[in-house]
Short mmCIF file of C-alpha atoms in Angstrom, two decimals:
data_model
loop_
_atom_site.label_atom_id
_atom_site.label_comp_id
_atom_site.label_asym_id
_atom_site.label_seq_id
_atom_site.Cartn_x
_atom_site.Cartn_y
_atom_site.Cartn_z
CA MET A 1 90.91 16.45 71.63
CA ALA A 2 90.21 13.59 74.08
CA SER A 3 92.19 13.66 77.21
CA PRO A 4 95.11 11.14 77.33
CA ARG A 5 95.23 8.73 80.22
CA GLU A 6 97.00 9.97 83.29
CA LEU A 7 100.72 9.30 83.29
CA GLY A 8 101.02 8.81 87.00
CA ALA A 9 102.91 10.68 89.66
CA GLY A 10 106.49 11.65 88.67
CA SER A 11 105.95 10.91 85.02
CA THR A 12 107.16 13.30 82.36
CA PRO A 13 104.44 14.52 80.03
CA THR A 14 104.90 13.44 76.42
CA ALA A 15 103.70 15.56 73.52
CA PRO A 16 100.73 14.08 71.63
CA GLY A 17 101.21 13.22 67.97
CA LEU A 18 98.90 15.28 65.73
CA ILE A 19 97.65 15.27 62.09
CA LEU A 20 95.19 17.78 60.77
CA VAL A 21 92.97 16.38 58.00
CA PRO A 22 91.16 19.28 56.30
CA ARG A 23 87.92 18.88 54.39
CA GLN A 24 89.93 19.64 51.23
CA GLY A 25 93.59 19.36 50.62
CA SER A 26 96.32 17.15 52.00
CA PRO A 27 96.71 16.11 55.63
CA ARG A 28 99.15 18.23 57.59
CA LEU A 29 101.56 16.78 60.18
CA LEU A 30 101.81 18.99 63.24
CA GLY A 31 105.29 18.22 64.60
CA ARG A 32 107.09 14.90 64.40
CA SER A 33 105.77 13.28 67.60
CA LEU A 34 103.31 11.12 65.79
CA LEU A 35 105.97 9.64 63.48
CA GLU A 36 108.06 8.90 66.57
CA HIS A 37 105.12 7.21 68.34
CA LEU A 38 104.44 5.00 65.29
CA GLY A 39 108.07 4.41 64.37
CA LEU A 40 107.65 5.92 60.91
CA ARG A 41 110.03 8.10 58.90
CA GLU A 42 107.23 9.76 56.98
CA LEU A 43 103.52 9.57 56.54
CA PRO A 44 102.08 7.04 54.12
CA PRO A 45 100.99 8.56 50.78
CA THR A 46 97.29 8.69 51.83
CA VAL A 47 95.96 9.30 55.32
CA SER A 48 92.12 9.12 55.54
CA SER A 49 91.57 7.79 59.01
CA MET A 50 93.42 6.86 62.19
CA PRO A 51 92.65 3.08 61.88
CA GLY A 52 93.92 3.09 58.36
CA LEU A 53 97.11 4.87 59.40
CA LEU A 54 97.78 2.58 62.35
CA ALA A 55 97.12 -0.53 60.27
CA ALA A 56 99.52 0.70 57.60
CA ALA A 57 102.11 1.18 60.34
CA GLY A 58 101.64 -2.41 61.48
CA PHE A 59 99.61 -1.77 64.56
CA ARG A 60 96.61 -3.82 65.66
CA PRO A 61 93.83 -2.87 68.06
CA ARG A 62 94.43 -4.04 71.59
CA SER A 63 91.24 -2.75 73.24
CA ALA A 64 87.70 -3.52 72.09
CA ASP A 65 86.91 0.19 71.69
CA ARG A 66 89.96 0.53 69.35
CA THR A 67 91.51 3.31 71.39
CA ILE A 68 94.67 1.28 72.26
CA TRP A 69 96.77 -0.15 69.41
CA GLU A 70 99.84 -2.33 69.67
CA ARG A 71 102.80 -3.48 67.60
CA ASN A 72 105.45 -5.84 69.01
CA GLY A 73 104.72 -4.94 72.61
CA HIS A 74 104.66 -1.18 71.86
CA ALA A 75 101.34 0.44 72.53
CA VAL A 76 99.79 3.84 71.64
CA MET A 77 96.46 5.44 72.44
CA ALA A 78 94.88 6.91 69.34
CA GLY A 79 91.77 8.58 68.08
CA GLU A 80 90.36 11.33 65.91
CA GLU A 81 88.16 14.34 66.67
CA LEU A 82 85.78 16.26 64.36
CA LEU A 83 86.49 19.96 64.39
CA GLU A 84 83.92 22.69 63.92
CA ASP A 85 84.86 23.49 60.33
CA GLY A 86 84.47 19.85 59.30
CA ALA A 87 88.17 19.07 59.43
CA ARG A 88 89.47 16.19 61.59
CA MET A 89 92.34 16.02 64.08
CA LEU A 90 94.03 12.63 64.32
CA TRP A 91 96.08 12.12 67.47
CA THR A 92 98.30 9.56 69.18
CA PHE A 93 99.76 9.24 72.64
CA PRO A 94 102.25 6.64 73.86
CA VAL A 95 101.18 4.09 76.47
CA ASP A 96 103.85 2.49 78.69
CA TRP A 97 102.47 -1.04 78.48
CA ASP A 98 105.15 -3.66 78.29
CA GLU A 99 104.44 -7.15 79.39
CA PRO A 100 105.82 -6.83 82.96
CA SER A 101 103.62 -3.75 83.52
CA VAL A 102 100.56 -5.52 82.13
CA ARG A 103 101.12 -8.42 84.58
CA GLN A 104 101.52 -5.88 87.39
CA HIS A 105 98.30 -4.15 86.43
CA VAL A 106 96.46 -7.44 86.31
CA ARG A 107 97.86 -8.47 89.70
CA TYR A 108 96.72 -5.18 91.18
CA LEU A 109 93.27 -5.59 89.69
CA GLY A 110 93.10 -9.04 91.25
CA MET A 111 94.00 -7.65 94.78
CA ALA A 112 91.41 -4.86 94.36
CA SER A 113 88.77 -7.37 93.22
CA HIS A 114 89.49 -9.69 96.11
CA ASP A 115 89.21 -6.96 98.72
CA LEU A 116 86.09 -5.32 97.36
CA ARG A 117 84.21 -8.51 96.55
CA GLY A 118 85.26 -10.02 99.96
CA ALA A 119 83.67 -7.12 101.83
CA LEU A 120 80.48 -7.25 99.73
CA ALA A 121 80.21 -11.02 100.13
CA ASN A 122 80.36 -10.65 103.93
CA ILE A 123 77.50 -8.13 103.87
CA ARG A 124 75.55 -10.44 101.62
CA SER A 125 76.21 -13.52 103.79
CA TYR A 126 75.04 -11.78 107.03
CA ALA A 127 71.91 -10.44 105.36
CA ALA A 128 71.12 -13.87 103.99
CA LEU A 129 71.75 -15.52 107.38
CA LEU A 130 69.26 -13.15 109.02
CA LEU A 131 66.67 -13.84 106.34
CA ASN A 132 66.86 -17.65 106.67
CA GLY A 133 63.56 -17.81 108.57
CA ARG A 134 64.98 -19.14 111.86
CA SER A 135 64.39 -15.88 113.67
CA PRO A 136 61.20 -13.87 113.48
CA LEU A 137 61.70 -10.38 111.98
CA GLU A 138 59.50 -7.37 112.02
CA PRO A 139 58.25 -6.53 108.45
CA LYS A 140 60.20 -3.33 108.24
CA VAL A 141 63.41 -5.13 109.35
CA GLN A 142 62.86 -7.95 106.81
CA ARG A 143 62.23 -5.39 103.95
CA GLY A 144 65.43 -3.62 104.91
CA LEU A 145 67.47 -6.82 104.83
CA GLU A 146 65.97 -7.81 101.52
CA THR A 147 67.07 -4.40 100.16
CA ILE A 148 70.59 -4.97 101.56
CA LEU A 149 70.72 -8.40 99.90
CA ARG A 150 69.58 -7.09 96.51
CA ASN A 151 71.98 -4.20 96.59
CA ALA A 152 74.88 -6.52 97.64
CA ASP A 153 74.12 -8.83 94.72
CA ARG A 154 73.89 -5.91 92.33
CA SER A 155 77.17 -4.44 93.58
CA LEU A 156 78.93 -7.83 93.39
CA ALA A 157 77.81 -8.16 89.77
CA PHE A 158 78.89 -4.66 88.90
CA ALA A 159 82.32 -5.19 90.60
CA GLN A 160 82.86 -8.46 88.68
CA ASP A 161 82.00 -6.74 85.40
CA PHE A 162 84.23 -3.80 86.18
CA PHE A 163 87.30 -5.76 86.97
CA ASP A 164 86.71 -8.25 84.10
CA SER A 165 86.36 -5.30 81.62
CA SER A 166 89.51 -3.74 83.04
CA ARG A 167 91.43 -6.96 82.47
CA ALA A 168 90.07 -7.20 78.94
CA ASP A 169 91.36 -3.63 78.35
CA LEU A 170 94.79 -4.97 79.13
CA GLY A 171 94.34 -7.93 76.84
CA ALA A 172 94.28 -10.27 79.87
CA LEU A 173 90.70 -11.49 80.16
CA PRO A 174 90.84 -15.14 81.33
CA CYS A 175 88.86 -17.51 79.07
CA GLU A 176 88.85 -21.27 79.70
CA ARG A 177 87.60 -22.75 76.48
CA GLU A 178 86.09 -26.17 76.00
CA ARG A 179 84.09 -27.79 73.25
CA GLN A 180 80.39 -27.68 74.06
CA SER A 181 76.93 -27.27 72.60
CA LEU A 182 75.28 -23.86 72.55
CA LEU A 183 72.00 -25.18 73.76
CA PRO A 184 72.78 -25.44 77.51
CA LEU A 185 74.13 -21.87 77.42
CA LEU A 186 71.04 -20.57 75.79
CA ASP A 187 68.78 -22.46 78.21
CA ALA A 188 70.67 -21.18 81.27
CA ALA A 189 70.64 -17.54 80.07
CA VAL A 190 66.94 -17.64 79.45
CA GLU A 191 66.13 -19.30 82.76
CA ARG A 192 68.22 -16.82 84.71
CA GLN A 193 66.32 -13.88 83.15
CA ARG A 194 62.92 -15.55 83.22
CA ALA A 195 61.79 -13.95 86.46
CA ALA A 196 62.77 -10.42 85.34
CA ALA A 197 60.89 -10.89 82.11
CA THR A 198 57.80 -12.17 83.93
CA ALA A 199 57.89 -9.22 86.33
CA ALA A 200 58.00 -6.89 83.25
CA ASN A 201 55.22 -8.77 81.54
CA VAL A 202 57.45 -9.54 78.64
CA ALA A 203 57.57 -12.91 76.97
CA LEU A 204 61.08 -14.46 76.75
CA VAL A 205 61.12 -17.20 74.17
CA LEU A 206 63.92 -19.56 73.17
CA ASP A 207 62.91 -19.83 69.55
CA LEU A 208 64.88 -22.73 68.03
CA ASP A 209 64.31 -24.76 64.88
CA PRO A 210 63.67 -28.34 66.15
CA HIS A 211 64.97 -29.83 62.90
CA ALA A 212 68.26 -27.93 62.85
CA PRO A 213 71.20 -29.46 64.76
CA MET A 214 72.66 -27.21 67.43
CA PRO A 215 76.34 -26.46 66.48
CA ASP A 216 79.16 -27.03 68.96
CA VAL A 217 81.52 -24.16 69.83
CA ALA A 218 84.83 -24.01 71.66
CA VAL A 219 84.18 -21.31 74.24
CA ASP A 220 84.37 -20.36 77.86
CA GLY A 221 80.71 -21.16 78.69
CA ALA A 222 80.41 -18.67 81.56
CA ARG A 223 81.66 -15.84 79.39
CA ILE A 224 79.25 -16.49 76.50
CA GLN A 225 76.34 -17.07 78.90
CA HIS A 226 77.13 -13.68 80.54
CA ALA A 227 77.18 -11.99 77.06
CA LEU A 228 73.80 -13.52 76.21
CA GLU A 229 72.28 -12.46 79.55
CA SER A 230 73.70 -8.92 78.98
CA PHE A 231 71.82 -8.75 75.65
CA ILE A 232 68.59 -9.99 77.26
CA GLN A 233 68.89 -7.48 80.08
CA TYR A 234 69.47 -4.67 77.60
CA GLN A 235 66.39 -5.71 75.67
CA LEU A 236 64.30 -6.09 78.82
CA ALA A 237 65.21 -2.61 80.07
CA ARG A 238 63.72 -1.15 76.87
CA ALA A 239 60.75 -3.54 76.49
CA GLN A 240 57.18 -2.48 77.04
CA ALA A 241 54.56 -4.70 78.57
CA GLY A 242 53.30 -7.27 76.12
CA GLU A 243 56.41 -7.31 73.91
CA VAL A 244 58.31 -10.48 73.04
CA ILE A 245 62.08 -11.23 73.16
CA HIS A 246 63.26 -14.11 70.99
CA LEU A 247 66.57 -15.96 71.22
CA ARG A 248 67.40 -17.52 67.90
CA VAL A 249 70.35 -19.31 66.33
CA ARG A 250 71.40 -19.11 62.75
CA SER A 251 74.20 -21.36 61.54
CA PHE A 252 76.38 -20.48 58.48
CA MET A 253 79.68 -22.29 58.38
CA PRO A 254 82.14 -21.61 59.74
CA GLN A 255 80.24 -19.32 62.10
CA VAL A 256 77.07 -19.41 64.21
CA ARG A 257 75.05 -16.31 64.94
CA VAL A 258 72.94 -15.96 68.13
CA GLU A 259 70.24 -13.27 68.08
CA VAL A 260 68.42 -11.56 70.93
CA ARG A 261 65.47 -10.03 69.06
CA ARG A 262 62.86 -7.75 70.68
CA GLU A 263 59.63 -7.46 68.73
CA GLY A 264 58.25 -4.03 69.55
CA VAL A 265 59.25 -0.38 69.39
CA PRO A 266 62.68 -0.35 67.63
CA LEU A 267 65.77 1.39 68.90
CA SER A 268 66.38 4.86 67.52
CA ASP A 269 69.36 5.28 65.15
CA GLU A 270 71.18 7.23 67.87
CA ASP A 271 70.60 4.58 70.53
CA ALA A 272 71.57 1.79 68.12
CA SER A 273 74.86 3.58 67.28
CA VAL A 274 76.06 3.55 70.87
CA VAL A 275 74.85 0.15 72.15
CA PHE A 276 78.34 -1.20 72.67
CA GLN A 277 80.02 2.18 73.66
CA ARG A 278 80.72 2.09 77.36
CA GLU A 279 81.61 5.69 78.06
CA ALA A 280 79.22 7.35 75.56
CA ARG A 281 76.20 5.43 76.99
CA ALA A 282 77.20 6.02 80.61
CA PHE A 283 77.38 9.78 80.10
CA ARG A 284 74.11 9.85 78.10
CA GLU A 285 72.15 7.62 80.41
CA LYS A 286 73.75 8.73 83.77
CA LYS A 287 74.19 5.05 84.65
CA LEU A 288 77.18 2.73 84.61
CA GLU A 289 75.93 -0.86 85.08
CA ASP A 290 74.18 -1.68 81.82
CA PRO A 291 76.69 0.17 79.57
CA LEU A 292 79.53 -1.64 81.30
CA ARG A 293 77.72 -4.97 81.15
CA VAL A 294 77.04 -4.81 77.37
CA TYR A 295 80.55 -3.48 76.65
CA LEU A 296 82.01 -6.41 78.61
CA ALA A 297 79.74 -8.75 76.58
CA ARG A 298 81.46 -7.33 73.40
CA GLN A 299 84.89 -7.94 75.00
CA GLU A 300 84.03 -11.48 75.96
CA VAL A 301 82.79 -12.36 72.43
CA GLU A 302 85.81 -10.66 70.76
CA ALA A 303 88.16 -12.60 73.12
CA HIS A 304 86.81 -15.71 71.35
CA GLY A 305 87.47 -14.28 67.89
CA GLY A 306 83.83 -13.43 67.34
CA GLY A 307 81.91 -10.24 66.87
CA VAL A 308 78.77 -8.38 67.98
CA GLY A 309 76.30 -6.07 66.34
CA VAL A 310 72.88 -4.48 66.37
CA GLU A 311 70.12 -4.27 63.70
CA THR A 312 66.84 -2.46 63.66
CA ASP A 313 63.79 -2.44 61.50
CA ARG A 314 60.16 -1.29 61.70
CA SER A 315 59.12 -4.23 63.94
CA GLY A 316 61.93 -4.39 66.45
CA SER A 317 65.63 -4.54 67.24
CA THR A 318 68.22 -7.31 67.34
CA LEU A 319 71.40 -7.62 69.28
CA PHE A 320 73.57 -10.53 67.99
CA LEU A 321 76.83 -12.17 68.49
CA THR A 322 78.84 -14.46 66.13
CA LEU A 323 81.14 -17.29 67.09
CA PHE A 324 83.20 -19.79 65.15
CA GLN A 325 81.79 -23.32 65.16
CA ALA A 326 84.11 -25.94 66.56
CA PRO A 327 85.54 -28.14 63.85
CA ALA A 328 84.10 -31.62 63.42
CA GLU A 329 85.67 -34.04 65.83
CA GLU A 330 87.99 -36.48 64.22
CA LEU A 331 86.77 -40.08 64.36
CA GLY A 332 89.23 -42.78 65.36
CA PRO A 333 89.90 -45.76 63.00
CA PRO A 334 87.40 -48.59 62.92
CA ALA A 335 87.69 -51.00 65.86
CA SER A 336 88.97 -53.77 63.54
CA MET A 337 91.92 -51.60 62.53
CA GLN A 338 92.96 -50.58 66.06
CA VAL A 339 96.01 -52.31 67.54
#
Protein backbone atom coordinates (compact mmCIF):
# COMPACT_ATOMS: atom_id res chain seq x y z
CA MET A 1 0.00 0.00 0.00
CA ALA A 2 1.22 3.54 -0.70
CA SER A 3 2.79 5.24 2.28
CA PRO A 4 0.62 7.87 3.98
CA ARG A 5 2.04 11.33 4.38
CA GLU A 6 4.10 11.94 7.47
CA LEU A 7 2.06 12.97 10.45
CA GLY A 8 4.77 15.19 11.92
CA ALA A 9 6.67 15.11 15.18
CA GLY A 10 4.57 14.29 18.21
CA SER A 11 1.58 13.06 16.20
CA THR A 12 -0.28 9.89 17.07
CA PRO A 13 -0.40 7.38 14.20
CA THR A 14 -3.91 6.70 12.92
CA ALA A 15 -4.90 3.31 11.51
CA PRO A 16 -5.60 3.36 7.76
CA GLY A 17 -9.03 2.39 6.51
CA LEU A 18 -8.96 -0.73 4.34
CA ILE A 19 -11.32 -2.57 1.98
CA LEU A 20 -10.31 -5.74 0.15
CA VAL A 21 -11.98 -6.07 -3.25
CA PRO A 22 -11.42 -9.64 -4.50
CA ARG A 23 -11.56 -10.65 -8.15
CA GLN A 24 -14.76 -12.52 -7.35
CA GLY A 25 -17.14 -12.06 -4.47
CA SER A 26 -18.12 -9.15 -2.29
CA PRO A 27 -15.76 -6.46 -0.95
CA ARG A 28 -14.56 -7.08 2.58
CA LEU A 29 -14.18 -4.28 5.12
CA LEU A 30 -11.01 -4.74 7.23
CA GLY A 31 -11.87 -2.99 10.49
CA ARG A 32 -14.07 0.07 10.89
CA SER A 33 -11.45 2.80 10.40
CA LEU A 34 -12.54 3.50 6.82
CA LEU A 35 -16.14 4.05 7.88
CA GLU A 36 -14.95 6.46 10.57
CA HIS A 37 -12.75 8.35 8.08
CA LEU A 38 -15.67 8.77 5.67
CA GLY A 39 -18.35 9.34 8.29
CA LEU A 40 -20.37 6.29 7.18
CA ARG A 41 -22.35 3.79 9.23
CA GLU A 42 -21.97 1.08 6.62
CA LEU A 43 -20.60 0.56 3.15
CA PRO A 44 -22.77 1.45 0.15
CA PRO A 45 -24.38 -1.59 -1.51
CA THR A 46 -21.78 -1.67 -4.30
CA VAL A 47 -18.11 -0.76 -3.98
CA SER A 48 -16.20 -0.99 -7.27
CA SER A 49 -13.60 1.76 -6.94
CA MET A 50 -12.27 4.26 -4.44
CA PRO A 51 -13.43 7.32 -6.46
CA GLY A 52 -16.92 5.84 -6.64
CA LEU A 53 -16.98 5.16 -2.90
CA LEU A 54 -15.76 8.66 -2.04
CA ALA A 55 -18.24 10.31 -4.38
CA ALA A 56 -21.06 8.26 -2.83
CA ALA A 57 -19.93 9.49 0.60
CA GLY A 58 -20.11 13.11 -0.57
CA PHE A 59 -16.39 13.75 -1.00
CA ARG A 60 -14.86 15.64 -3.92
CA PRO A 61 -11.24 15.59 -5.14
CA ARG A 62 -9.13 18.37 -3.69
CA SER A 63 -5.83 17.60 -5.44
CA ALA A 64 -5.35 17.24 -9.20
CA ASP A 65 -3.98 13.70 -8.83
CA ARG A 66 -7.16 12.71 -6.91
CA THR A 67 -5.28 11.43 -3.86
CA ILE A 68 -6.79 14.04 -1.50
CA TRP A 69 -10.58 14.23 -1.16
CA GLU A 70 -12.63 16.67 0.89
CA ARG A 71 -16.11 17.07 2.35
CA ASN A 72 -17.11 20.13 4.37
CA GLY A 73 -13.51 20.92 5.34
CA HIS A 74 -12.74 17.30 6.30
CA ALA A 75 -10.01 15.75 4.14
CA VAL A 76 -8.78 12.21 3.58
CA MET A 77 -6.00 10.71 1.51
CA ALA A 78 -7.28 7.79 -0.53
CA GLY A 79 -6.12 5.32 -3.13
CA GLU A 80 -6.16 1.74 -4.28
CA GLU A 81 -3.45 -0.84 -4.93
CA LEU A 82 -3.50 -3.88 -7.22
CA LEU A 83 -2.46 -7.06 -5.39
CA GLU A 84 -0.62 -10.00 -6.89
CA ASP A 85 -3.70 -12.22 -7.09
CA GLY A 86 -5.66 -9.60 -9.03
CA ALA A 87 -7.58 -8.34 -6.00
CA ARG A 88 -7.47 -4.66 -5.06
CA MET A 89 -6.90 -2.97 -1.72
CA LEU A 90 -8.77 0.31 -1.23
CA TRP A 91 -7.38 2.53 1.52
CA THR A 92 -8.01 5.83 3.26
CA PHE A 93 -6.03 7.93 5.70
CA PRO A 94 -7.19 11.09 7.48
CA VAL A 95 -5.49 14.40 6.68
CA ASP A 96 -5.53 17.18 9.25
CA TRP A 97 -6.30 20.01 6.82
CA ASP A 98 -8.71 22.52 8.25
CA GLU A 99 -8.76 26.04 6.85
CA PRO A 100 -6.38 27.56 9.48
CA SER A 101 -3.80 24.84 8.83
CA VAL A 102 -4.11 25.36 5.05
CA ARG A 103 -3.49 29.10 5.51
CA GLN A 104 -0.50 28.32 7.72
CA HIS A 105 0.93 25.92 5.11
CA VAL A 106 0.47 28.53 2.36
CA ARG A 107 2.18 31.16 4.49
CA TYR A 108 5.06 28.78 5.18
CA LEU A 109 5.41 28.06 1.44
CA GLY A 110 5.48 31.79 0.76
CA MET A 111 8.32 32.30 3.24
CA ALA A 112 10.29 29.37 1.78
CA SER A 113 9.73 30.64 -1.76
CA HIS A 114 10.88 34.15 -0.82
CA ASP A 115 14.09 32.93 0.82
CA LEU A 116 15.05 30.45 -1.91
CA ARG A 117 14.16 32.66 -4.86
CA GLY A 118 15.84 35.66 -3.24
CA ALA A 119 19.13 33.81 -2.95
CA LEU A 120 18.94 32.52 -6.53
CA ALA A 121 18.00 35.97 -7.84
CA ASN A 122 21.11 37.46 -6.20
CA ILE A 123 23.32 34.85 -7.87
CA ARG A 124 21.66 35.56 -11.21
CA SER A 125 21.97 39.34 -10.83
CA TYR A 126 25.70 39.24 -10.09
CA ALA A 127 26.35 36.85 -12.99
CA ALA A 128 24.38 39.10 -15.36
CA LEU A 129 26.24 42.16 -14.05
CA LEU A 130 29.61 40.60 -14.81
CA LEU A 131 28.40 39.62 -18.28
CA ASN A 132 27.18 43.10 -19.26
CA GLY A 133 30.23 43.70 -21.47
CA ARG A 134 31.70 46.61 -19.52
CA SER A 135 34.60 44.54 -18.21
CA PRO A 136 36.70 42.27 -20.45
CA LEU A 137 36.51 38.61 -19.44
CA GLU A 138 38.66 35.68 -20.33
CA PRO A 139 36.74 33.15 -22.48
CA LYS A 140 36.83 30.52 -19.76
CA VAL A 141 35.47 32.98 -17.17
CA GLN A 142 32.73 34.12 -19.55
CA ARG A 143 31.64 30.53 -20.24
CA GLY A 144 31.55 29.86 -16.51
CA LEU A 145 29.39 32.92 -15.85
CA GLU A 146 27.03 31.99 -18.70
CA THR A 147 26.66 28.54 -17.14
CA ILE A 148 25.89 30.13 -13.75
CA LEU A 149 23.28 32.37 -15.39
CA ARG A 150 21.58 29.46 -17.19
CA ASN A 151 21.52 27.30 -14.06
CA ALA A 152 20.17 30.18 -11.97
CA ASP A 153 17.34 30.75 -14.47
CA ARG A 154 16.61 27.04 -14.53
CA SER A 155 16.58 26.80 -10.73
CA LEU A 156 14.35 29.86 -10.40
CA ALA A 157 11.84 28.35 -12.83
CA PHE A 158 11.89 25.01 -11.02
CA ALA A 159 11.47 26.68 -7.62
CA GLN A 160 8.50 28.69 -8.90
CA ASP A 161 6.87 25.55 -10.32
CA PHE A 162 7.51 23.60 -7.12
CA PHE A 163 5.96 26.18 -4.82
CA ASP A 164 3.03 26.86 -7.17
CA SER A 165 2.30 23.13 -7.41
CA SER A 166 2.50 22.82 -3.62
CA ARG A 167 -0.01 25.65 -3.24
CA ALA A 168 -2.26 23.97 -5.78
CA ASP A 169 -2.12 20.73 -3.75
CA LEU A 170 -3.58 22.75 -0.88
CA GLY A 171 -6.29 24.22 -3.11
CA ALA A 172 -4.66 27.65 -2.78
CA LEU A 173 -3.15 28.37 -6.22
CA PRO A 174 -3.61 32.11 -6.84
CA CYS A 175 -5.34 32.91 -10.15
CA GLU A 176 -6.21 36.47 -11.18
CA ARG A 177 -8.75 36.06 -13.96
CA GLU A 178 -9.63 38.64 -16.56
CA ARG A 179 -11.45 38.51 -19.84
CA GLN A 180 -9.01 38.33 -22.76
CA SER A 181 -8.42 36.81 -26.18
CA LEU A 182 -6.44 33.59 -26.47
CA LEU A 183 -4.37 34.92 -29.36
CA PRO A 184 -1.82 36.99 -27.37
CA LEU A 185 -1.26 34.05 -25.01
CA LEU A 186 -0.63 31.70 -27.92
CA ASP A 187 1.70 34.20 -29.60
CA ALA A 188 3.70 34.75 -26.42
CA ALA A 189 4.02 31.02 -25.68
CA VAL A 190 5.31 30.31 -29.20
CA GLU A 191 7.77 33.20 -29.23
CA ARG A 192 9.24 32.26 -25.84
CA GLN A 193 9.95 28.73 -27.10
CA ARG A 194 11.02 29.75 -30.62
CA ALA A 195 14.77 29.76 -29.88
CA ALA A 196 14.65 26.29 -28.28
CA ALA A 197 12.74 24.92 -31.27
CA THR A 198 15.22 26.45 -33.72
CA ALA A 199 18.14 24.99 -31.79
CA ALA A 200 16.49 21.54 -32.00
CA ASN A 201 15.79 21.99 -35.74
CA VAL A 202 12.08 21.63 -35.05
CA ALA A 203 9.46 23.84 -36.70
CA LEU A 204 7.09 25.52 -34.23
CA VAL A 205 3.95 26.72 -36.02
CA LEU A 206 0.98 28.71 -34.74
CA ASP A 207 -1.56 27.07 -37.03
CA LEU A 208 -4.75 29.12 -36.84
CA ASP A 209 -7.74 29.37 -39.15
CA PRO A 210 -7.69 33.00 -40.40
CA HIS A 211 -11.45 32.90 -40.95
CA ALA A 212 -12.36 31.64 -37.47
CA PRO A 213 -12.78 34.27 -34.73
CA MET A 214 -10.54 33.77 -31.72
CA PRO A 215 -12.69 33.18 -28.62
CA ASP A 216 -12.37 35.16 -25.43
CA VAL A 217 -11.67 33.40 -22.14
CA ALA A 218 -11.73 34.56 -18.52
CA VAL A 219 -8.36 33.34 -17.25
CA ASP A 220 -5.16 34.22 -15.47
CA GLY A 221 -3.10 34.82 -18.61
CA ALA A 222 0.24 33.99 -17.01
CA ARG A 223 -1.08 30.65 -15.77
CA ILE A 224 -2.49 29.56 -19.13
CA GLN A 225 0.60 30.75 -21.00
CA HIS A 226 2.75 28.70 -18.59
CA ALA A 227 0.58 25.65 -19.29
CA LEU A 228 0.94 26.10 -23.05
CA GLU A 229 4.71 26.55 -22.80
CA SER A 230 4.91 23.41 -20.66
CA PHE A 231 3.14 21.43 -23.38
CA ILE A 232 5.50 22.85 -26.03
CA GLN A 233 8.56 22.01 -23.92
CA TYR A 234 7.29 18.46 -23.39
CA GLN A 235 6.88 17.98 -27.14
CA LEU A 236 10.24 19.62 -27.91
CA ALA A 237 12.06 17.28 -25.53
CA ARG A 238 10.74 14.31 -27.56
CA ALA A 239 10.94 15.80 -31.03
CA GLN A 240 13.45 14.65 -33.63
CA ALA A 241 15.14 17.02 -36.06
CA GLY A 242 12.81 17.93 -38.90
CA GLU A 243 9.57 17.32 -37.00
CA VAL A 244 6.85 19.96 -36.69
CA ILE A 245 4.92 21.15 -33.64
CA HIS A 246 1.56 22.82 -34.35
CA LEU A 247 -0.51 24.96 -31.97
CA ARG A 248 -4.17 24.81 -32.97
CA VAL A 249 -7.43 26.10 -31.55
CA ARG A 250 -10.78 24.34 -31.89
CA SER A 251 -13.90 26.10 -30.68
CA PHE A 252 -17.00 24.21 -29.60
CA MET A 253 -19.32 26.17 -27.35
CA PRO A 254 -19.18 26.54 -24.48
CA GLN A 255 -15.54 25.35 -24.52
CA VAL A 256 -12.41 25.99 -26.51
CA ARG A 257 -9.69 23.39 -27.02
CA VAL A 258 -6.03 24.33 -27.55
CA GLU A 259 -3.83 21.59 -29.04
CA VAL A 260 -0.04 21.24 -29.06
CA ARG A 261 0.42 18.66 -31.80
CA ARG A 262 3.77 17.05 -32.70
CA GLU A 263 3.88 15.48 -36.14
CA GLY A 264 6.38 12.65 -35.93
CA VAL A 265 7.10 9.52 -33.92
CA PRO A 266 4.07 9.12 -31.58
CA LEU A 267 4.28 8.56 -27.84
CA SER A 268 4.14 4.97 -26.68
CA ASP A 269 0.98 3.90 -24.83
CA GLU A 270 3.02 3.70 -21.62
CA ASP A 271 4.42 7.21 -22.00
CA ALA A 272 1.03 8.64 -22.94
CA SER A 273 -0.58 7.12 -19.84
CA VAL A 274 1.73 9.01 -17.45
CA VAL A 275 2.15 12.39 -19.15
CA PHE A 276 0.39 14.25 -16.33
CA GLN A 277 1.56 12.05 -13.42
CA ARG A 278 4.21 13.92 -11.47
CA GLU A 279 5.70 11.19 -9.28
CA ALA A 280 5.39 8.31 -11.76
CA ARG A 281 7.27 10.21 -14.46
CA ALA A 282 9.91 11.54 -12.06
CA PHE A 283 10.78 8.04 -10.87
CA ARG A 284 10.75 6.60 -14.41
CA GLU A 285 12.76 9.39 -16.02
CA LYS A 286 15.04 10.18 -13.03
CA LYS A 287 14.22 13.86 -13.56
CA LEU A 288 11.99 16.30 -11.72
CA GLU A 289 11.67 19.47 -13.82
CA ASP A 290 9.53 18.43 -16.78
CA PRO A 291 7.21 16.08 -14.81
CA LEU A 292 6.59 18.86 -12.30
CA ARG A 293 6.13 21.49 -15.00
CA VAL A 294 3.53 19.46 -16.94
CA TYR A 295 1.75 18.43 -13.73
CA LEU A 296 1.53 22.10 -12.69
CA ALA A 297 0.11 22.87 -16.14
CA ARG A 298 -2.68 20.41 -15.38
CA GLN A 299 -3.28 22.05 -11.99
CA GLU A 300 -3.37 25.51 -13.58
CA VAL A 301 -5.95 24.47 -16.20
CA GLU A 302 -8.09 22.62 -13.64
CA ALA A 303 -8.02 25.69 -11.38
CA HIS A 304 -9.91 27.44 -14.21
CA GLY A 305 -12.48 24.63 -14.43
CA GLY A 306 -10.88 23.17 -17.56
CA GLY A 307 -9.21 19.88 -18.35
CA VAL A 308 -6.16 18.39 -20.06
CA GLY A 309 -5.51 15.26 -22.08
CA VAL A 310 -3.25 13.44 -24.52
CA GLU A 311 -4.05 11.69 -27.81
CA THR A 312 -1.82 9.63 -30.08
CA ASP A 313 -2.13 8.21 -33.58
CA ARG A 314 0.20 6.88 -36.23
CA SER A 315 1.42 10.30 -37.30
CA GLY A 316 2.02 11.97 -33.97
CA SER A 317 0.86 12.97 -30.49
CA THR A 318 -1.29 15.80 -29.17
CA LEU A 319 -1.38 17.39 -25.74
CA PHE A 320 -4.47 19.53 -25.29
CA LEU A 321 -6.25 21.70 -22.78
CA THR A 322 -9.85 22.85 -22.68
CA LEU A 323 -11.21 26.05 -21.20
CA PHE A 324 -14.66 27.58 -20.99
CA GLN A 325 -15.26 30.48 -23.32
CA ALA A 326 -16.18 33.76 -21.72
CA PRO A 327 -19.87 34.57 -22.16
CA ALA A 328 -20.74 37.24 -24.70
CA GLU A 329 -20.41 40.69 -23.23
CA GLU A 330 -23.72 42.35 -22.60
CA LEU A 331 -24.34 45.38 -24.76
CA GLY A 332 -25.66 48.55 -23.24
CA PRO A 333 -28.92 50.11 -24.42
CA PRO A 334 -28.84 52.26 -27.56
CA ALA A 335 -27.53 55.79 -27.04
CA SER A 336 -30.97 57.26 -27.67
CA MET A 337 -32.38 55.31 -24.75
CA GLN A 338 -29.66 56.16 -22.23
CA VAL A 339 -30.50 58.75 -19.57
